[in-house]
């Protein structure tokens, strides 16, 4: 198992990055939010998991071990593979997923590409005990969201955009 990679970012794309580790460029599949955080030429450290299939070895990378763990737990649900697990983490943070599952919010889960009503019900049923309770006090916004400056509607818009995956910058 490859638990993490650390090295220089050679290339960033919407769905993957290439990180040079010991002279070898590793292609690591990521969510768009992770790709936005990394810059070519900068040093990066990603928590990773290797998915082995008959015809491929695919390395998936995350900015935090929490996101990696959520990715692995999502795949434990029948019918959920790496593609849908990545779509879930591209749509919601790991803590948002915990909150959604705790609230049994099927409508929010159906916003994930590849998840319908029955899939949302299955996720809620199978993940109730596995994901655990939300750890973020805001429980509806991204864990890395900045506190709103000045409050009011501008702060709400800022938090909403961060919740949708835009960077705080």
Phi, psi and omega in degrees: 000138176258107187275335178198158173228144180219128180174195182272132178284120179267325187207140174235133175233176182296323186245001178199163173229158173245123181242129178276121179234112179059038179085000180245130177274116179260127175274123183239120177288135183222170171279159178303323180297323178292316179300325180292326182287337184262142180239141176302135180090347180269165178273140179223150174229119181240139169282134187230164171218141181257124178256120183257124175237169179304321187252003182201157169240117183238129179260125179250134184238148184220150180290336180225155177293332178297315178294320178298316179296320177297320178301315181292321179293319179302320181291344179285348178280134181298133180089356180251116178252189182300323182297312181288324177298319177293321177298321179296317181283343173282331181274317183227151173286167179301320181290324176296320177298318177302315181295317180296316179293320179297324179277352184057046184270087181297322183300320179292321180292329180288350176284347178283131179302125179095358180247122174257191182299314181293321177297321179295318178297318179295319177300314181298316181295312186278337183262353184309316182266340186278317184285328182084179182283157177298144180259343182271133181296330181285334172048014176215352182241165179301144181297333183263013182294139177278149175296146183291142181264122177081352179065206178067193184291330179297318178296321178294320178295317179300311180297322179295317179294320177296320177297334179273359175110356178287149179285158181295334178292000000 
